[in-house]
Coordinates of C-alpha atoms and ligand atoms in Angstrom, one line a residue:
M10 CA -30.7 22.3 20.8
T11 CA -30.6 19.6 18.2
A12 CA -27.9 17.1 17.6
L13 CA -26.3 17.6 14.3
R14 CA -27.3 14.3 12.8
A15 CA -30.9 14.8 13.8
A16 CA -31.0 18.3 12.4
A17 CA -29.4 17.1 9.2
A18 CA -31.9 14.3 8.9
A19 CA -34.9 16.7 9.4
H20 CA -33.5 19.2 6.9
R21 CA -35.7 19.6 3.7
R22 CA -34.5 21.7 0.9
P23 CA -37.1 24.4 0.2
D24 CA -38.8 24.2 -3.3
W25 CA -38.2 27.9 -4.0
I26 CA -34.5 27.5 -4.1
P27 CA -34.3 27.5 -8.0
A28 CA -36.3 30.8 -8.1
L29 CA -33.9 32.4 -5.6
A30 CA -31.0 31.1 -7.6
E31 CA -32.4 33.0 -10.6
L32 CA -32.0 36.2 -8.7
V33 CA -28.4 35.9 -7.5
G34 CA -27.0 33.0 -9.6
E35 CA -26.9 29.4 -8.7
A36 CA -23.3 29.6 -7.3
N37 CA -24.5 32.2 -4.8
V38 CA -27.1 30.1 -3.1
L39 CA -25.7 27.6 -0.6
V40 CA -27.8 24.6 0.4
E41 CA -25.4 21.9 1.4
L42 CA -25.4 20.7 5.0
P43 CA -21.8 21.7 5.8
D44 CA -22.5 25.3 4.7
L45 CA -25.8 25.3 6.7
W46 CA -23.9 24.1 9.7
V47 CA -21.4 26.9 9.4
Y48 CA -24.2 29.5 9.2
S49 CA -26.1 28.1 12.2
R50 CA -24.1 30.1 14.6
D51 CA -22.2 33.3 15.4
R52 CA -19.5 33.7 18.1
A53 CA -21.9 33.7 21.0
P54 CA -20.4 31.4 23.7
Y55 CA -23.8 29.6 23.8
A56 CA -23.3 28.7 20.1
T57 CA -19.7 27.6 20.8
Y58 CA -20.6 25.2 23.6
H59 CA -23.1 23.6 21.3
V60 CA -20.7 23.2 18.4
R61 CA -18.3 21.6 20.9
D62 CA -20.9 19.0 21.5
A63 CA -21.7 18.5 17.8
K64 CA -25.1 20.2 18.3
V65 CA -27.0 22.8 16.4
P66 CA -27.4 25.8 18.7
A67 CA -31.0 26.4 17.6
T68 CA -32.0 25.5 14.0
L69 CA -30.1 25.1 10.7
P70 CA -30.8 27.9 8.3
C71 CA -32.9 26.8 5.2
A72 CA -30.3 28.2 2.8
V73 CA -27.7 31.0 2.4
A74 CA -28.0 33.6 -0.3
C75 CA -25.0 35.9 -1.3
P76 CA -26.3 38.8 -3.4
A77 CA -23.7 40.8 -5.4
D78 CA -25.0 44.3 -4.7
A79 CA -27.8 46.4 -3.2
A80 CA -30.0 45.9 -6.2
E81 CA -29.8 42.1 -6.0
L82 CA -30.3 42.3 -2.3
A83 CA -33.5 44.4 -2.7
E84 CA -34.7 41.6 -5.1
V85 CA -34.0 38.9 -2.6
V86 CA -35.8 40.9 0.1
R87 CA -38.9 41.4 -2.1
F88 CA -38.8 37.7 -2.9
T89 CA -38.7 36.7 0.7
R90 CA -41.5 39.0 1.6
Q91 CA -43.7 37.6 -1.3
H92 CA -43.0 34.0 -0.1
R93 CA -43.0 34.8 3.7
I94 CA -39.5 33.5 4.2
P95 CA -37.8 34.7 7.4
L96 CA -34.2 36.0 6.9
I97 CA -31.1 37.2 8.8
P98 CA -28.4 39.4 7.3
F99 CA -25.0 37.9 7.9
G100 CA -21.8 40.0 8.0
A101 CA -18.9 37.8 9.3
G102 CA -20.7 36.1 12.1
S103 CA -18.4 37.6 14.8
G104 CA -21.3 38.9 16.9
V105 CA -21.3 37.5 20.4
L106 CA -25.0 37.8 21.4
G107 CA -26.7 35.4 19.0
G108 CA -28.0 38.1 16.6
A109 CA -27.1 36.0 13.6
L110 CA -28.4 32.7 15.1
P111 CA -31.2 31.1 13.1
L112 CA -34.2 30.3 15.4
D113 CA -36.7 29.4 12.7
R114 CA -34.8 28.0 9.7
E115 CA -34.2 31.5 8.4
L116 CA -32.6 32.3 5.0
M117 CA -29.1 33.7 5.8
V118 CA -28.3 36.7 3.6
D119 CA -24.5 36.9 3.5
L120 CA -23.3 40.4 2.6
K121 CA -19.6 39.7 2.0
R122 CA -19.9 40.2 -1.8
L123 CA -20.8 43.9 -1.1
N124 CA -17.2 44.6 -0.4
A125 CA -15.9 47.6 -2.2
I126 CA -14.8 51.1 -1.2
L127 CA -17.0 53.4 -3.4
E128 CA -15.3 56.7 -2.7
L129 CA -12.6 58.3 -0.6
N130 CA -13.5 62.0 -0.5
E131 CA -10.3 63.6 0.8
T132 CA -11.9 67.1 0.8
D133 CA -14.8 66.1 3.1
G134 CA -12.7 63.5 5.0
T135 CA -15.1 60.7 4.4
V136 CA -15.1 57.3 2.8
T137 CA -18.1 55.5 1.4
V138 CA -17.9 51.7 1.6
Q139 CA -20.2 48.8 1.0
A140 CA -21.5 47.2 4.2
G141 CA -20.1 43.6 3.6
M142 CA -16.4 44.7 3.4
N143 CA -14.1 43.0 5.9
G144 CA -13.0 45.4 8.6
G145 CA -9.3 44.5 8.3
Q146 CA -9.3 44.9 4.5
F147 CA -11.1 48.2 4.8
E148 CA -8.7 49.6 7.3
A149 CA -5.7 48.3 5.3
A150 CA -7.0 50.0 2.1
L151 CA -7.4 53.3 4.0
N152 CA -3.9 53.0 5.5
R153 CA -2.5 52.6 2.0
R154 CA -4.0 56.0 1.1
G155 CA -2.7 57.5 4.4
Y156 CA -5.9 57.4 6.4
T157 CA -7.6 55.5 9.2
C158 CA -11.3 55.3 10.0
G159 CA -10.4 55.2 13.7
H160 CA -12.7 52.1 14.4
L161 CA -10.4 49.3 15.4
P162 CA -12.3 46.6 17.3
Q163 CA -10.5 43.5 18.6
S164 CA -12.5 41.7 16.0
L165 CA -11.3 43.9 13.1
Y166 CA -10.2 41.1 10.9
M167 CA -13.3 38.9 11.6
S168 CA -16.1 41.4 11.2
T169 CA -17.6 43.6 8.5
V170 CA -18.1 47.4 8.4
G171 CA -21.9 46.8 8.2
G172 CA -21.8 44.6 11.3
W173 CA -20.0 47.4 13.2
A174 CA -22.9 49.7 12.5
A175 CA -25.6 47.1 12.9
C176 CA -24.2 46.3 16.4
R177 CA -23.3 49.9 17.4
G178 CA -19.8 48.7 18.1
A179 CA -16.7 50.4 19.6
G180 CA -13.1 50.2 18.5
Q181 CA -10.0 50.2 20.8
N182 CA -9.4 53.9 19.8
S183 CA -12.9 55.0 20.7
T184 CA -11.9 57.3 23.4
R185 CA -10.4 59.6 20.7
F186 CA -12.6 58.8 17.6
G187 CA -15.9 57.8 19.3
K188 CA -18.0 54.7 18.8
I189 CA -19.3 53.8 15.3
E190 CA -22.4 56.1 15.8
D191 CA -19.9 59.0 16.0
I192 CA -18.2 57.9 12.9
V193 CA -21.0 57.0 10.5
I194 CA -22.5 60.1 8.9
G195 CA -24.6 58.6 6.1
L196 CA -25.9 55.2 5.0
A197 CA -28.2 53.2 2.7
A198 CA -30.3 50.3 3.7
I199 CA -33.0 48.0 2.2
L200 CA -36.1 48.0 4.3
P201 CA -38.2 44.8 4.9
D202 CA -40.6 45.8 2.0
G203 CA -37.7 46.1 -0.5
R204 CA -37.5 49.9 -0.6
E205 CA -34.1 51.6 -0.3
L206 CA -33.7 54.1 2.6
R207 CA -30.9 56.7 2.1
V208 CA -29.5 59.0 4.7
R209 CA -27.3 61.5 2.8
P210 CA -23.9 62.0 4.4
V211 CA -23.9 65.6 5.8
A212 CA -22.1 67.1 8.7
R213 CA -25.3 67.6 10.8
R214 CA -29.0 68.1 10.2
A215 CA -32.0 69.3 12.2
V216 CA -35.0 67.7 10.7
G217 CA -36.6 65.6 13.4
P218 CA -35.1 62.7 15.2
S219 CA -32.2 60.9 13.5
V220 CA -33.3 58.4 11.0
R221 CA -29.7 57.2 10.7
D222 CA -29.8 56.1 14.3
I223 CA -32.9 53.8 13.6
L224 CA -30.5 51.7 11.5
I225 CA -27.4 52.0 13.7
G226 CA -27.6 49.4 16.4
S227 CA -30.7 47.8 14.9
E228 CA -29.0 44.5 14.3
G229 CA -30.9 43.9 11.1
V230 CA -34.4 44.1 12.6
F231 CA -35.4 47.2 10.7
G232 CA -33.5 46.7 7.5
I233 CA -30.2 45.6 5.9
I234 CA -27.5 48.2 5.7
T235 CA -25.9 48.1 2.3
E236 CA -23.6 51.2 2.3
L237 CA -22.0 53.5 4.8
T238 CA -20.2 56.8 4.7
L239 CA -17.8 57.2 7.6
R240 CA -15.4 59.8 8.7
V241 CA -11.7 59.2 8.1
W242 CA -8.6 60.7 9.7
R243 CA -5.0 61.2 8.5
L244 CA -2.7 58.4 10.0
P245 CA -1.2 59.8 13.1
E246 CA 2.3 61.2 12.9
L247 CA 3.1 59.7 16.3
R248 CA 1.8 57.1 18.7
L249 CA 3.0 57.5 22.3
G250 CA 2.3 54.6 24.6
V251 CA 2.5 55.0 28.4
V252 CA 2.3 52.3 31.0
L253 CA 1.2 53.3 34.5
A254 CA 1.1 51.7 37.9
F255 CA -1.6 52.8 40.4
P256 CA -1.8 52.1 44.1
S257 CA -5.5 51.4 44.1
L258 CA -8.3 50.8 41.7
Q259 CA -10.0 54.0 42.9
S260 CA -6.9 56.1 42.2
G261 CA -6.8 54.7 38.6
L262 CA -10.4 55.4 38.0
D263 CA -10.1 58.9 39.4
A264 CA -7.1 59.6 37.2
L265 CA -8.9 58.5 34.1
R266 CA -12.0 60.5 35.0
T267 CA -9.9 63.6 35.6
I268 CA -8.0 63.2 32.3
M269 CA -11.3 63.0 30.4
Q270 CA -12.9 65.8 32.3
H271 CA -9.8 68.0 31.5
E272 CA -10.7 67.6 27.8
L273 CA -7.6 65.3 27.0
R274 CA -8.4 62.7 24.4
P275 CA -5.9 59.8 24.5
A276 CA -6.6 57.3 21.6
V277 CA -6.3 54.3 24.0
V278 CA -7.2 54.2 27.7
R279 CA -7.3 50.9 29.6
L280 CA -7.3 50.3 33.3
Y281 CA -7.2 46.7 34.7
D282 CA -8.4 45.4 38.0
R283 CA -6.1 43.2 40.3
E284 CA -7.0 39.9 38.5
E285 CA -6.3 41.3 35.0
S286 CA -3.3 43.4 36.1
A287 CA -1.3 40.6 37.7
P288 CA -0.6 38.4 34.6
R289 CA 0.3 41.5 32.5
T290 CA 2.8 43.0 35.0
H291 CA 4.6 39.8 36.2
G292 CA 8.2 40.6 37.1
I293 CA 7.9 44.4 36.8
A294 CA 9.0 45.9 40.2
A295 CA 6.8 49.0 40.1
F296 CA 3.7 46.9 40.4
A297 CA 4.7 45.4 43.8
E298 CA 3.5 48.6 45.6
R299 CA 1.1 49.8 42.9
P300 CA -0.6 46.7 41.6
F301 CA -3.1 48.3 39.2
L302 CA -2.0 48.6 35.5
A303 CA -3.2 51.2 33.1
I304 CA -2.2 51.8 29.5
L305 CA -2.6 55.1 27.7
E306 CA -1.8 55.9 24.1
F307 CA -1.6 59.4 22.8
S308 CA -1.6 59.9 19.0
G309 CA -1.8 62.5 16.3
A310 CA 0.4 65.4 15.5
R311 CA 3.7 65.0 17.4
R312 CA 3.5 68.3 19.3
L313 CA -0.1 67.7 20.3
A314 CA 0.4 64.1 21.4
E315 CA 3.4 65.2 23.5
V316 CA 1.5 68.0 25.2
E317 CA -1.5 65.7 25.9
R318 CA 0.9 63.1 27.4
E319 CA 2.5 65.8 29.6
L320 CA -0.8 67.1 30.9
A321 CA -2.1 63.6 31.5
M322 CA 1.0 62.6 33.4
E323 CA 0.5 65.5 35.8
I324 CA -2.9 64.2 36.6
V325 CA -1.6 60.7 37.0
A326 CA 1.0 61.8 39.4
A327 CA -1.6 63.8 41.5
H328 CA -3.4 60.5 41.9
G329 CA -0.4 58.5 43.0
G330 CA 0.3 56.8 39.7
I331 CA 3.8 56.3 38.1
Q332 CA 5.0 55.6 34.7
T333 CA 6.9 52.3 34.3
D334 CA 8.2 49.6 31.9
D335 CA 6.7 49.6 28.4
A336 CA 6.4 45.9 28.1
P337 CA 2.6 45.6 28.9
Y338 CA 1.9 48.3 26.2
L339 CA 4.0 46.5 23.6
H340 CA 2.4 43.2 24.5
W341 CA -1.1 44.7 24.1
Q342 CA -0.2 46.4 20.8
Q343 CA 1.2 43.1 19.4
H344 CA -1.9 41.0 20.4
R345 CA -4.6 43.6 20.2
Y346 CA -6.6 41.8 17.4
E347 CA -6.3 38.3 18.9
S348 CA -9.1 36.4 20.6
Y349 CA -8.2 34.6 23.9
S350 CA -11.4 32.5 24.2
P351 CA -10.8 29.6 21.7
K352 CA -8.0 28.2 23.9
W353 CA -10.3 28.1 26.9
Q354 CA -13.4 26.9 25.0
T355 CA -11.3 24.1 23.5
D356 CA -10.3 23.0 27.0
G357 CA -13.9 22.8 28.0
Y358 CA -14.3 26.1 29.9
A359 CA -17.2 28.5 29.4
M360 CA -15.7 31.8 28.7
D361 CA -17.6 35.0 28.0
T362 CA -17.4 38.7 28.2
I363 CA -20.0 41.3 29.4
E364 CA -19.5 45.0 28.5
I365 CA -21.6 47.5 30.4
T366 CA -21.6 51.3 30.7
G367 CA -21.6 53.0 34.1
P368 CA -21.3 56.6 35.4
W369 CA -18.0 57.3 37.2
S370 CA -19.9 57.7 40.4
A371 CA -21.3 54.1 40.2
L372 CA -18.4 52.2 38.6
P373 CA -16.6 51.2 41.8
A374 CA -19.8 49.8 43.3
M375 CA -20.7 48.1 40.1
H376 CA -17.4 46.4 39.9
E377 CA -17.4 45.3 43.6
R378 CA -20.9 44.0 43.6
I379 CA -20.8 42.2 40.2
R380 CA -17.4 40.7 41.1
R381 CA -18.7 39.3 44.4
E382 CA -21.9 38.0 43.1
V383 CA -20.5 36.4 39.9
L384 CA -17.7 34.7 41.9
G385 CA -20.4 33.2 44.1
V386 CA -22.0 31.4 41.1
C387 CA -19.8 28.4 41.4
E388 CA -16.5 27.2 42.6
G389 CA -13.6 27.8 40.3
M390 CA -15.3 30.8 38.6
H391 CA -12.9 33.4 37.1
F392 CA -13.8 37.1 37.0
G393 CA -11.6 39.9 35.7
T394 CA -12.4 43.5 34.6
H395 CA -10.9 46.3 32.6
W396 CA -12.2 49.8 31.8
S397 CA -11.7 51.0 28.3
H398 CA -13.8 53.3 26.0
V399 CA -13.7 56.1 28.5
Y400 CA -15.9 59.3 28.5
P401 CA -16.1 62.5 30.6
E402 CA -19.2 61.1 32.3
G403 CA -18.3 57.4 32.6
A404 CA -16.8 54.4 31.1
C405 CA -17.3 50.9 29.7
Q406 CA -16.7 48.2 32.3
Y407 CA -15.6 45.1 30.4
M408 CA -15.8 41.9 32.4
T409 CA -14.5 38.5 31.5
L410 CA -15.9 35.4 33.2
R411 CA -14.9 31.8 32.9
L412 CA -16.7 28.8 34.3
P413 CA -14.6 25.6 34.8
P414 CA -15.4 22.5 32.8
M415 CA -18.7 20.9 33.9
P416 CA -21.7 19.1 32.3
H417 CA -23.2 21.1 29.5
D418 CA -26.7 21.7 30.9
R419 CA -25.3 22.8 34.2
M420 CA -22.9 25.2 32.5
L421 CA -25.8 26.9 30.6
V422 CA -27.8 27.5 33.7
L423 CA -24.8 28.9 35.7
H424 CA -23.7 31.0 32.7
R425 CA -27.1 32.5 32.5
R426 CA -27.1 33.1 36.3
A427 CA -23.9 35.0 36.1
W428 CA -25.2 37.2 33.3
D429 CA -28.4 37.9 35.2
L430 CA -26.5 39.0 38.3
A431 CA -24.3 41.3 36.2
E432 CA -27.0 42.9 34.1
R433 CA -29.4 43.4 37.1
A434 CA -26.7 45.0 39.2
C435 CA -25.8 47.3 36.3
L436 CA -29.4 48.4 35.9
E437 CA -29.9 48.9 39.7
L438 CA -26.8 51.0 39.9
G439 CA -27.7 53.3 36.9
G440 CA -25.7 51.8 34.0
S441 CA -26.6 50.4 30.6
I442 CA -26.6 46.7 30.0
S443 CA -24.5 46.9 26.8
H444 CA -21.7 49.3 25.7
H445 CA -20.8 47.8 22.3
H446 CA -21.6 44.2 21.7
G447 CA -25.3 44.8 21.2
A448 CA -28.4 43.0 22.4
G449 CA -28.8 40.2 19.9
L450 CA -30.7 37.3 21.4
F451 CA -29.0 36.7 24.7
R452 CA -29.8 40.2 26.1
N453 CA -33.5 39.8 25.5
P454 CA -34.4 39.2 29.2
W455 CA -33.1 42.7 30.2
L456 CA -34.3 44.8 27.3
R457 CA -37.6 45.8 28.9
A458 CA -35.8 47.1 32.1
E459 CA -33.2 48.9 29.9
L460 CA -35.5 50.7 27.5
G461 CA -38.8 50.8 29.4
V462 CA -41.6 52.3 27.1
G463 CA -38.9 52.8 24.5
L464 CA -39.1 49.1 23.7
E465 CA -42.8 49.6 22.7
L466 CA -41.7 52.3 20.3
L467 CA -39.2 49.9 18.7
Q468 CA -41.9 47.2 18.5
A469 CA -44.4 49.6 16.9
L470 CA -41.8 50.5 14.3
K471 CA -41.0 46.9 13.8
D472 CA -44.6 45.9 13.3
H473 CA -45.1 48.7 10.8
L474 CA -42.0 47.9 8.7
D475 CA -42.1 44.2 9.0
P476 CA -45.7 43.1 9.6
D477 CA -44.9 39.4 9.0
T478 CA -41.9 39.4 11.4
L479 CA -39.5 38.2 8.8
F480 CA -36.3 40.1 9.6
V481 CA -34.1 38.9 12.4
A482 CA -37.1 37.8 14.5
G483 CA -37.0 37.5 18.2
K484 CA -33.8 39.6 18.8
L485 CA -33.3 43.0 20.3
G486 CA -36.1 42.3 22.9
L487 CA -38.7 42.3 20.1
R488 CA -41.4 39.6 19.4
G489 CA -40.3 36.4 17.7
R490 CA -42.0 34.0 15.4
P491 CA -44.5 31.6 16.8
G492 CA -42.7 28.4 15.8
A493 CA -39.2 29.6 16.7
V494 CA -36.9 27.6 19.0
D495 CA -36.6 28.9 22.6
I496 CA -33.0 28.7 23.8
E497 CA -33.5 29.7 27.4
P498 CA -32.1 27.2 29.9
T499 CA -34.9 25.4 31.7
E500 CA -34.0 26.6 35.2
D501 CA -33.3 30.0 36.4
R502 CA -35.2 32.2 34.0
P503 CA -34.8 35.7 35.1
Ligands
FAD8 C1 -12.9 37.9 19.6 C2 -13.9 39.0 19.5 C3 -13.6 40.3 19.7 C4 -14.6 41.3 19.6 N1 -14.2 42.6 19.8 C5 -15.1 43.6 19.6 C6 -14.7 44.9 19.9 O1 -13.6 45.3 20.1 N2 -15.7 45.9 19.6 C7 -17.0 45.6 19.2 O2 -17.7 46.5 19.0 N3 -17.3 44.3 19.1 C8 -16.5 43.3 19.2 N4 -16.8 42.0 19.0 C9 -18.2 41.7 18.6 C10 -18.4 41.6 17.0 O3 -17.2 41.5 16.4 C11 -19.1 43.0 16.6 O4 -20.4 43.0 17.1 C12 -19.1 43.1 15.1 O5 -19.5 44.5 14.9 C13 -20.1 42.2 14.3 O6 -19.8 42.3 12.9 P1 -20.1 41.1 11.9 O7 -20.0 41.6 10.6 O8 -19.4 39.9 12.3 O9 -21.7 40.9 12.2 P2 -22.5 39.5 12.4 O10 -22.0 38.8 13.6 O11 -22.5 38.8 11.1 O12 -23.9 40.1 12.7 C14 -24.2 40.7 13.9 C15 -25.7 41.2 13.9 O13 -25.8 42.3 13.0 C16 -26.7 42.0 11.9 N5 -26.0 42.5 10.7 C17 -24.8 42.2 10.2 N6 -24.5 42.9 9.1 C18 -25.6 43.7 8.9 C19 -26.0 44.7 7.9 N7 -25.1 45.1 6.9 N8 -27.2 45.3 8.0 C20 -28.0 45.0 9.1 N9 -27.8 44.0 9.9 C21 -26.6 43.4 9.9 C22 -26.9 40.5 11.9 O14 -28.1 40.0 11.4 C23 -26.7 40.2 13.4 O15 -27.9 40.4 14.0 C24 -15.9 41.0 19.2 C25 -16.2 39.7 18.9 C26 -15.2 38.6 19.0 C27 -15.6 37.2 18.7

């Protein structure tokens, strides 16, 4: 980490800037220090802690380029390859794993000028959109035409459609509509050598492994997504929210599992542990004996939503759950796109979230063990969990941890220790280390254990497509550049 003043003093403007400006226009190349400071971080808590201390998390970028379209972007990519300039595509910088963090004075390629809906095909039920479009604006434009894309992450208004696909994200309605990989049916991308890759949008194909899936979740390491074709759905006739109180965590988990295994598909499913239930249910009598909160939402055609609710409520009752006051549902609905962390970060806490996937059979043990181990990391640690993004075979376990204010260096070590305990326990109990935030930089230590030989396949592909390691180097568990900054805390390397 470098103090901002030192980083600014060391910054040298590259001599190729005028040539780059010829490609995208002078106004679309940013080189001033305040701009570089903004692009030196994403929303990874590690970056936030450094910003709080007026430090650059790793390096400043050398410049920022904002191409107008895929053709200009391809020219920028060919230019960077010719001059061996490392680069990072930048959507809205809402990633929380350091994917967009420059480690070697990369050129940031901001995609927000690629922000148009190209076609809404009402016959096929698809929309084609440029990758840099803001998620909130995209969804609002669809809503005006009577549609939704069904992908509604908490970060809807602070992320791009391309970023959703690049990070393999999940929206709050994923239980009904799927994750982004279930929604994207076609795409275009610029590969590291400047060629365009197109995956035509068709319902299904059977011609070898899915090339589309090499780009989805690739976080920019294999290319820059410029365009996506996604499924769209008619706006629901009805949304039915239900608030439930369960006597135990196990009864809640069993009810959700049974609902999913009975082929019901609520749009929203959220079950909270004791720590997360308590502040949301304060003053509601039903939770005195049944302290575990769950929220379900059924949506779609009125008759279908009502029948789904009725069938789900039979399952809930069989597991000891009861329906109660709507207040927690209304509160969630009202605040569903807000971020809670800035308040804590401003007050000096270290707040972070870890989202993992587990099979139903392992989730109770995963929760119990990770909770116990993470709470043991330091006095005053907060740990809370909810389960959302639910499937017939398992669910996403979303954990919030918060360290109390303490000296910065100590915080980084303890933060990393908590992560290591959570990710190791997840792997040992048969889960996956990430459900939807992606790998970025900060999950590097566990990628080998997660992917095994699969990581070598990704590295081989990377070496072939990007022999000079120019695209998003050192992320997704892949090799970095020799001179890049190492951000690992000095103690406690896993
Ligand atoms: C408060 C908050 C809530 C969040 N809630 C959710 C949630 O509910 N669900 C969820 O899935 N995530 C969530 N996230 C994480 C984050 O918003 C997502 O990962 C999002 O998809 C990132 O989009 P972005 O455009 O901001 O990407 P960036 O942060 O700009 O980039 C992320 C990574 O993708 C690469 N990238 C970006 N665009 C492209 C592209 N077009 N082609 C290739 N690579 C690209 C970047 O190089 C980087 O490696 C949340 C984050 C915050 C801060």
